[in-house]
């Protein structure tokens, strides 16, 4: 028998937890690799882009604008500063499409939010760009279920500590649900909170981590968000 | 005699209220105008850039990355898609410098925050990019005075309504201090809050507005932030 948990607020990651995101980034990456195809094979262009992205993270952070700027920088470098203006134009245009890409909710998300929102305060806790995430939330039709969005510049221990202070709750009163072990699960468990991992079918390389032991009394992993309300004793 | 105000939280705009910002943007604009100098005189390049920026606001929002992308788009357009790769490189590089530009606090800011923070909860309420603003706040050394940063995707009525709901206070318990009548002052006064205008020596064209009548019982204008603690009856 588990002791009764005292969860007050449930945080949901947004991209690839509530809605599709990674495929849109991969589509822009493909535009970039196509522009580079006379210079490098796609997997090498991708590897170069990843290097640029990680290098720029402290400066640019996450999101579509950061990604577009990193692509332009990589394209310039790989083309030895001979990038045709037309390529710049196509990349900028594809970057705009990424910012405003259509939104597809993941299965069962709305049902689960509807059930949980009657008993808990729900928030969106996401990295990325506030404007982008607000736009997606509006498009999603999920706004009524959430108290507000928390945009975090990163999702590591200190960021969650700041979040909890801001929410004015103890770690044991917080449950985080998301697709990234690295960003949604491990830092929250480490602080003493609860976490549910719902893997998405693809994971951005930067979010991949080695297997780790997670505390079974505060951690669950489900294949679908639909399993949460019935299979998770903390929130019954 | 004024009735006693019941202000609980004071919101500070960040850019050009706590620290210099506009001059850094103007420096990047100059880099762009220089790249365009064989095509157009600087004032026309600037006007074209402003048009692009405003057109992109709904998509890109505010901040250095948005500005850099708008510059690249404008440069491509003005050059008739013949922009040299070297220009793209110089603009990207200057854009990075903008993101990481040195921070200069405005006069007396720290003193005023020190005095007010003993009696009020202070927050930063700013547009722009969370990562950028967190970085600036860290560089500024002002973090200890603020409860947290609120990043707003815009600063109009609905955005402030959302902010107040989030802060869980009534408009009459909120005072906003900033340099922009359009973004910091008028929407807050309209909701029923208090506002203090501290003009900065230059104003971004987008923030300029026509003269308007403002309610004297909830509005003040000072030349310097230093005047606030002693000359504003609501917060004595």
XYZ file of C-alpha atoms in Angstrom:
472
model
C 0.000 0.000 0.000
C 1.311 3.432 -0.861
C 0.970 6.286 1.538
C -1.438 8.904 0.342
C 0.324 11.509 -1.774
C -0.509 15.170 -1.349
C -0.137 16.377 -4.924
C -1.513 19.885 -5.483
C -0.220 20.948 -8.866
C 0.429 18.894 -11.981
C 2.879 20.257 -14.529
C 2.658 19.122 -18.128
C 5.463 19.394 -20.571
C 4.064 20.719 -23.863
C 6.047 19.699 -26.963
C 5.740 15.976 -27.691
C 3.704 15.497 -24.510
C 0.517 17.417 -25.346
C 1.146 17.834 -29.066
C 3.530 16.873 -31.865
C 6.660 18.976 -32.095
C 9.776 17.032 -33.032
C 8.517 16.151 -36.563
C 8.276 19.870 -37.409
C 11.878 20.424 -36.349
C 12.971 17.402 -38.383
C 11.198 18.895 -41.412
C 13.232 22.116 -41.080
C 16.379 20.067 -40.578
C 15.601 18.328 -43.878
C 15.322 21.699 -45.645
C 18.770 22.545 -44.284
C 20.285 19.179 -45.293
C 18.833 19.597 -48.782
C 20.501 23.009 -49.103
C 23.802 21.397 -48.081
C 23.489 18.293 -50.232
C 26.226 19.271 -52.712
C 28.610 19.863 -49.811
C 27.947 17.093 -47.298
C 25.763 13.985 -46.896
C 22.670 14.689 -44.756
C 23.822 12.840 -41.649
C 27.030 14.911 -41.545
C 25.125 18.143 -42.073
C 22.813 17.113 -39.218
C 25.769 16.382 -36.963
C 27.260 19.804 -37.735
C 23.935 21.456 -37.013
C 23.649 19.648 -33.703
C 27.110 20.893 -32.746
C 26.096 24.476 -33.549
C 22.815 24.152 -31.654
C 24.466 22.866 -28.497
C 27.131 25.557 -28.744
C 24.454 28.231 -29.074
C 22.161 26.938 -26.298
C 23.580 29.213 -23.573
C 23.141 32.206 -25.871
C 19.996 31.391 -27.851
C 18.138 28.891 -25.696
C 15.418 26.684 -27.187
C 12.756 27.270 -29.802
C 12.176 27.842 -33.482
C 14.000 31.182 -33.784
C 17.088 29.799 -32.071
C 16.976 26.769 -34.362
C 16.651 28.892 -37.505
C 19.607 31.084 -36.490
C 21.731 28.002 -35.751
C 20.849 26.544 -39.156
C 21.906 29.739 -40.915
C 25.169 29.809 -38.977
C 25.899 26.168 -39.817
C 24.989 26.639 -43.486
C 27.366 29.603 -43.722
C 30.160 27.627 -42.106
C 29.673 24.481 -44.214
C 29.493 26.497 -47.421
C 32.722 28.273 -46.525
C 30.936 31.609 -46.482
C 29.640 31.093 -50.018
C 26.021 30.370 -49.110
C 23.726 31.577 -51.914
C 21.184 34.212 -50.905
C 18.431 31.941 -52.229
C 19.379 29.325 -49.628
C 19.178 31.923 -46.872
C 15.731 32.841 -48.156
C 14.485 29.251 -48.205
C 15.814 28.604 -44.702
C 14.209 31.787 -43.324
C 10.912 30.852 -44.949
C 11.007 27.276 -43.655
C 11.863 28.697 -40.206
C 8.728 30.820 -40.309
C 6.714 27.752 -41.255
C 8.139 25.997 -38.208
C 7.035 28.847 -35.947
C 3.537 28.651 -37.313
C 3.225 24.942 -38.004
C -0.172 23.258 -37.638
C -0.827 21.666 -34.301
C -1.810 18.051 -33.781
C -2.850 17.012 -30.288
C -1.572 13.669 -29.098
C -4.184 10.981 -28.465
C -6.371 11.204 -25.367
C -4.728 14.386 -24.101
C -7.928 16.379 -23.832
C -9.815 13.598 -22.004
C -7.067 13.245 -19.439
C -6.816 16.998 -18.851
C -10.576 17.221 -18.461
C -10.538 14.552 -15.746
C -7.498 15.851 -13.883
C -8.430 19.532 -14.016
C -11.434 18.985 -11.737
C -9.155 17.866 -8.918
C -5.798 19.561 -9.488
C -4.360 22.843 -10.578
C -2.768 22.090 -13.944
C 0.043 24.111 -15.465
C 2.111 23.875 -18.631
C 5.822 23.842 -17.777
C 7.893 24.157 -20.898
C 11.117 25.372 -22.387
C 11.104 27.297 -25.592
C 9.614 30.560 -26.505
C 6.679 32.087 -24.614
C 5.037 33.480 -27.746
C 5.374 30.140 -29.575
C 4.004 28.160 -26.664
C 1.114 30.547 -26.049
C 0.241 30.335 -29.738
C 0.305 26.532 -29.625
C -1.790 26.438 -26.469
C -4.350 28.709 -28.109
C -4.444 26.551 -31.241
C -4.745 23.423 -29.121
C -7.993 24.459 -27.486
C -6.540 23.215 -24.175
C -6.271 26.655 -22.533
C -9.337 26.208 -20.272
C -7.737 23.262 -18.487
C -4.597 25.109 -17.455
C -4.104 27.693 -14.764
C -1.188 29.218 -16.647
C 1.992 28.505 -18.638
C 5.380 28.509 -16.989
C 8.150 29.158 -19.473
C 11.472 27.910 -18.152
C 14.795 28.923 -19.672
C 15.960 25.383 -18.928
C 14.486 22.399 -17.087
C 17.182 21.381 -14.674
C 17.208 21.283 -10.880
C 17.603 25.010 -10.224
C 14.884 25.827 -12.748
C 12.395 23.499 -11.046
C 13.394 24.838 -7.652
C 12.589 28.318 -8.909
C 9.294 27.053 -10.327
C 8.239 25.450 -7.038
C 9.148 28.576 -5.089
C 7.097 30.581 -7.515
C 4.152 28.150 -7.199
C 4.597 28.245 -3.438
C 4.454 24.456 -2.956
C 6.752 21.760 -1.648
C 8.358 19.308 -4.121
C 6.181 16.492 -2.731
C 3.105 18.453 -3.797
C 4.216 18.577 -7.430
C 3.797 16.016 -10.189
C 5.472 16.523 -13.562
C 4.346 14.681 -16.702
C 6.480 14.683 -19.832
C 8.324 12.845 -22.547
C 11.887 13.726 -21.595
C 13.659 11.846 -18.818
C 16.367 14.478 -18.849
C 14.127 17.555 -18.652
C 10.806 16.458 -17.167
C 11.506 13.480 -14.951
C 14.930 13.246 -13.338
C 15.284 16.817 -12.013
C 11.801 16.654 -10.464
C 12.449 13.264 -8.841
C 15.777 14.533 -7.548
C 14.063 17.424 -5.792
C 11.584 15.039 -4.154
C 8.638 15.473 -6.507
C 6.579 12.980 -8.484
C 7.039 12.289 -12.187
C 5.359 10.344 -14.964
C 7.230 9.557 -18.146
C 5.256 9.214 -21.377
C 7.852 8.533 -24.078
C 7.320 10.066 -27.506
C 8.250 8.033 -30.568
C 11.296 10.176 -31.364
C 13.569 12.032 -28.984
C 15.822 14.948 -29.795
C 19.416 13.800 -29.381
C 20.039 16.467 -26.727
C 17.304 14.970 -24.531
C 18.670 11.431 -24.664
C 20.322 10.091 -21.552
C 21.776 6.904 -20.157
C 19.533 4.484 -18.281
C 19.201 5.424 -14.612
C 17.511 4.017 -11.530
C 14.395 5.949 -10.611
C 12.538 5.812 -7.276
C 9.496 3.563 -7.872
C 7.438 5.227 -5.138
C 7.425 8.546 -7.000
C 7.932 7.516 -10.624
C 5.804 5.818 -13.306
C 6.235 5.222 -17.006
C 3.240 4.705 -19.274
C 2.942 4.220 -23.025
C 0.029 6.605 -23.222
C -1.193 9.579 -21.259
C -4.599 7.830 -21.186
C -3.311 5.407 -18.570
C -2.584 8.092 -15.981
C -5.958 8.693 -14.317
C -6.702 4.997 -13.720
C -3.293 3.490 -13.175
C -1.592 6.001 -10.952
C -2.430 5.627 -7.276
C -1.080 9.069 -6.223
C -3.715 10.908 -8.118
C -6.808 8.826 -7.497
C -5.200 64.286 0.675
C -5.026 61.032 -1.207
C -6.777 57.974 0.128
C -4.343 55.348 1.275
C -3.436 53.020 -1.588
C -3.160 49.302 -0.950
C -0.332 48.414 -3.315
C 1.043 44.909 -2.764
C 3.207 44.181 -5.786
C 5.347 46.519 -7.854
C 6.181 45.487 -11.405
C 9.263 46.906 -13.080
C 9.772 46.963 -16.781
C 13.341 45.850 -17.517
C 14.808 47.211 -20.762
C 15.415 50.957 -20.598
C 13.854 51.090 -17.126
C 16.395 49.095 -15.084
C 19.165 49.018 -17.670
C 20.147 50.310 -21.113
C 18.723 48.382 -24.021
C 17.712 50.535 -26.952
C 21.306 51.655 -27.753
C 22.311 47.999 -28.317
C 19.481 47.525 -30.802
C 20.441 50.723 -32.562
C 24.021 49.428 -32.860
C 22.767 46.295 -34.646
C 20.530 48.417 -36.848
C 23.625 50.382 -37.840
C 25.418 47.173 -38.852
C 22.427 46.371 -41.067
C 22.302 49.868 -42.591
C 26.021 49.671 -43.320
C 25.520 46.369 -45.163
C 22.784 48.031 -47.230
C 24.638 51.281 -47.863
C 25.227 50.622 -51.588
C 21.523 49.922 -52.057
C 19.682 52.441 -49.906
C 20.414 55.406 -47.606
C 20.343 54.396 -43.924
C 17.035 56.047 -43.069
C 15.283 54.109 -45.842
C 16.904 50.843 -44.792
C 15.740 51.546 -41.239
C 12.204 52.209 -42.418
C 12.171 48.926 -44.363
C 13.473 47.084 -41.327
C 10.792 48.597 -39.126
C 8.142 47.425 -41.615
C 9.529 43.876 -41.490
C 9.732 43.909 -37.705
C 6.137 44.998 -37.259
C 4.981 42.453 -39.834
C 6.847 39.708 -37.994
C 5.748 40.686 -34.470
C 2.801 38.235 -34.353
C 5.087 35.424 -35.472
C 8.428 36.261 -33.866
C 7.518 38.483 -30.932
C 10.156 40.700 -29.294
C 13.819 40.199 -28.551
C 17.243 39.917 -30.110
C 16.651 36.693 -32.067
C 13.461 38.069 -33.611
C 15.307 41.261 -34.498
C 18.210 39.399 -36.115
C 15.844 37.273 -38.213
C 13.926 40.367 -39.330
C 17.186 42.050 -40.322
C 18.215 39.065 -42.432
C 14.807 38.986 -44.111
C 14.958 42.707 -44.866
C 18.529 42.510 -46.140
C 17.561 39.674 -48.508
C 14.597 41.633 -49.793
C 16.488 44.918 -50.272
C 19.346 43.154 -52.040
C 16.892 41.433 -54.387
C 18.012 38.040 -53.152
C 21.646 38.800 -53.941
C 22.821 39.285 -50.373
C 26.488 38.204 -50.054
C 27.146 35.384 -47.600
C 29.675 37.628 -45.846
C 26.856 40.074 -45.018
C 24.777 37.252 -43.560
C 27.767 36.282 -41.451
C 28.354 39.810 -40.157
C 24.667 40.234 -39.301
C 24.539 36.882 -37.464
C 27.657 37.797 -35.529
C 26.355 41.243 -34.597
C 23.074 39.586 -33.567
C 24.967 37.348 -31.171
C 26.737 40.387 -29.758
C 23.331 41.942 -29.156
C 22.181 38.878 -27.223
C 25.227 39.022 -25.032
C 25.800 42.760 -24.842
C 27.280 44.268 -21.683
C 24.783 45.551 -19.179
C 24.738 49.069 -17.794
C 22.352 49.752 -14.936
C 20.509 53.038 -15.078
C 21.287 55.550 -12.334
C 19.916 54.982 -8.833
C 18.109 51.766 -9.777
C 19.737 49.637 -7.135
C 19.118 52.154 -4.338
C 15.447 52.415 -5.204
C 14.996 48.644 -5.391
C 16.744 48.233 -2.066
C 14.352 50.660 -0.406
C 11.171 49.341 -2.015
C 11.967 45.648 -1.618
C 11.703 45.848 2.156
C 8.037 46.837 1.905
C 6.734 45.356 -1.352
C 6.995 42.240 -3.429
C 8.898 43.352 -6.530
C 8.713 41.600 -9.874
C 10.198 42.195 -13.306
C 7.450 42.331 -15.931
C 8.934 42.354 -19.384
C 8.453 41.423 -22.987
C 11.206 39.764 -24.886
C 12.946 36.527 -24.387
C 13.031 34.722 -21.044
C 16.603 33.520 -21.475
C 17.807 37.002 -22.489
C 16.047 38.673 -19.599
C 17.218 36.108 -17.050
C 20.768 36.587 -18.300
C 20.483 40.361 -17.992
C 18.989 40.108 -14.521
C 21.854 37.856 -13.450
C 24.437 40.245 -14.918
C 22.705 43.179 -13.255
C 23.157 41.861 -9.734
C 19.553 42.912 -9.035
C 18.181 39.364 -8.653
C 17.973 39.482 -4.838
C 15.468 42.341 -4.963
C 12.962 40.559 -7.179
C 10.556 37.774 -6.316
C 10.581 36.548 -9.929
C 10.485 37.580 -13.596
C 7.235 37.588 -15.521
C 7.820 37.296 -19.241
C 4.840 38.571 -21.185
C 4.298 37.832 -24.866
C 2.896 41.352 -25.150
C 2.047 44.113 -22.684
C -1.498 45.046 -23.531
C -4.684 44.823 -21.463
C -5.291 41.064 -21.748
C -1.653 40.343 -20.923
C -1.798 42.406 -17.729
C -5.137 40.826 -16.811
C -3.485 37.425 -17.113
C -0.535 38.667 -15.044
C -2.769 39.943 -12.234
C -4.763 36.694 -12.190
C -1.516 34.821 -11.968
C -0.264 37.078 -9.140
C -3.648 36.692 -7.461
C -4.140 40.416 -6.756
C -6.609 43.088 -7.765
C -5.535 45.824 -10.226
C -5.629 48.402 -7.421
C -2.955 46.393 -5.595
C -0.544 46.636 -8.509
C 1.880 49.395 -9.455
C 3.796 49.243 -12.716
C 6.953 51.277 -13.352
C 8.379 51.638 -16.834
C 9.573 53.772 -19.701
C 6.861 52.997 -22.234
C 3.477 54.723 -22.034
C 2.131 52.217 -24.525
C 3.337 49.042 -22.825
C 3.881 49.861 -19.162
C 1.515 52.657 -18.278
C -1.731 52.918 -20.239
C -2.875 49.272 -20.100
C -2.256 49.150 -16.334
C -4.121 52.418 -15.705
C -6.979 51.192 -17.895
C -7.370 48.089 -15.744
C -7.468 50.219 -12.586
C -3.882 49.836 -11.444
C -1.212 52.402 -10.582
C 1.595 53.424 -12.931
C 4.755 55.512 -12.878
C 6.343 56.637 -16.102
C 10.115 57.149 -16.197
C 10.922 58.164 -19.784
C 14.134 56.895 -21.350
C 16.091 59.213 -23.619
C 15.166 57.283 -26.778
C 12.025 55.341 -27.527
C 11.589 52.596 -30.095
C 9.215 53.881 -32.779
C 6.780 51.030 -32.076
C 6.374 52.210 -28.476
C 5.574 55.807 -29.381
C 2.002 56.958 -28.947
C -0.085 60.093 -29.138
C -0.540 62.237 -26.035
C -3.363 60.974 -23.851
C -5.077 62.068 -20.636
C -4.032 59.932 -17.688
C -5.804 59.714 -14.316
C -3.723 61.871 -11.904
C -4.811 59.899 -8.829
C -3.103 56.749 -10.107
C -0.418 58.088 -12.414
C 2.911 59.900 -11.984
C 5.746 60.826 -14.285
C 9.267 61.370 -12.988
C 12.525 62.150 -14.736
C 14.414 59.662 -12.625
C 13.578 56.481 -10.774
C 15.306 58.055 -7.750
C 12.305 60.321 -7.207
C 9.881 57.470 -6.611
C 10.374 56.575 -2.945
C 10.121 60.159 -1.708
C 7.731 61.784 -4.108
C 5.041 59.177 -4.531
C 2.418 59.178 -1.793
C 0.970 55.747 -2.631
C 4.074 53.955 -1.606
C 5.150 55.836 1.460
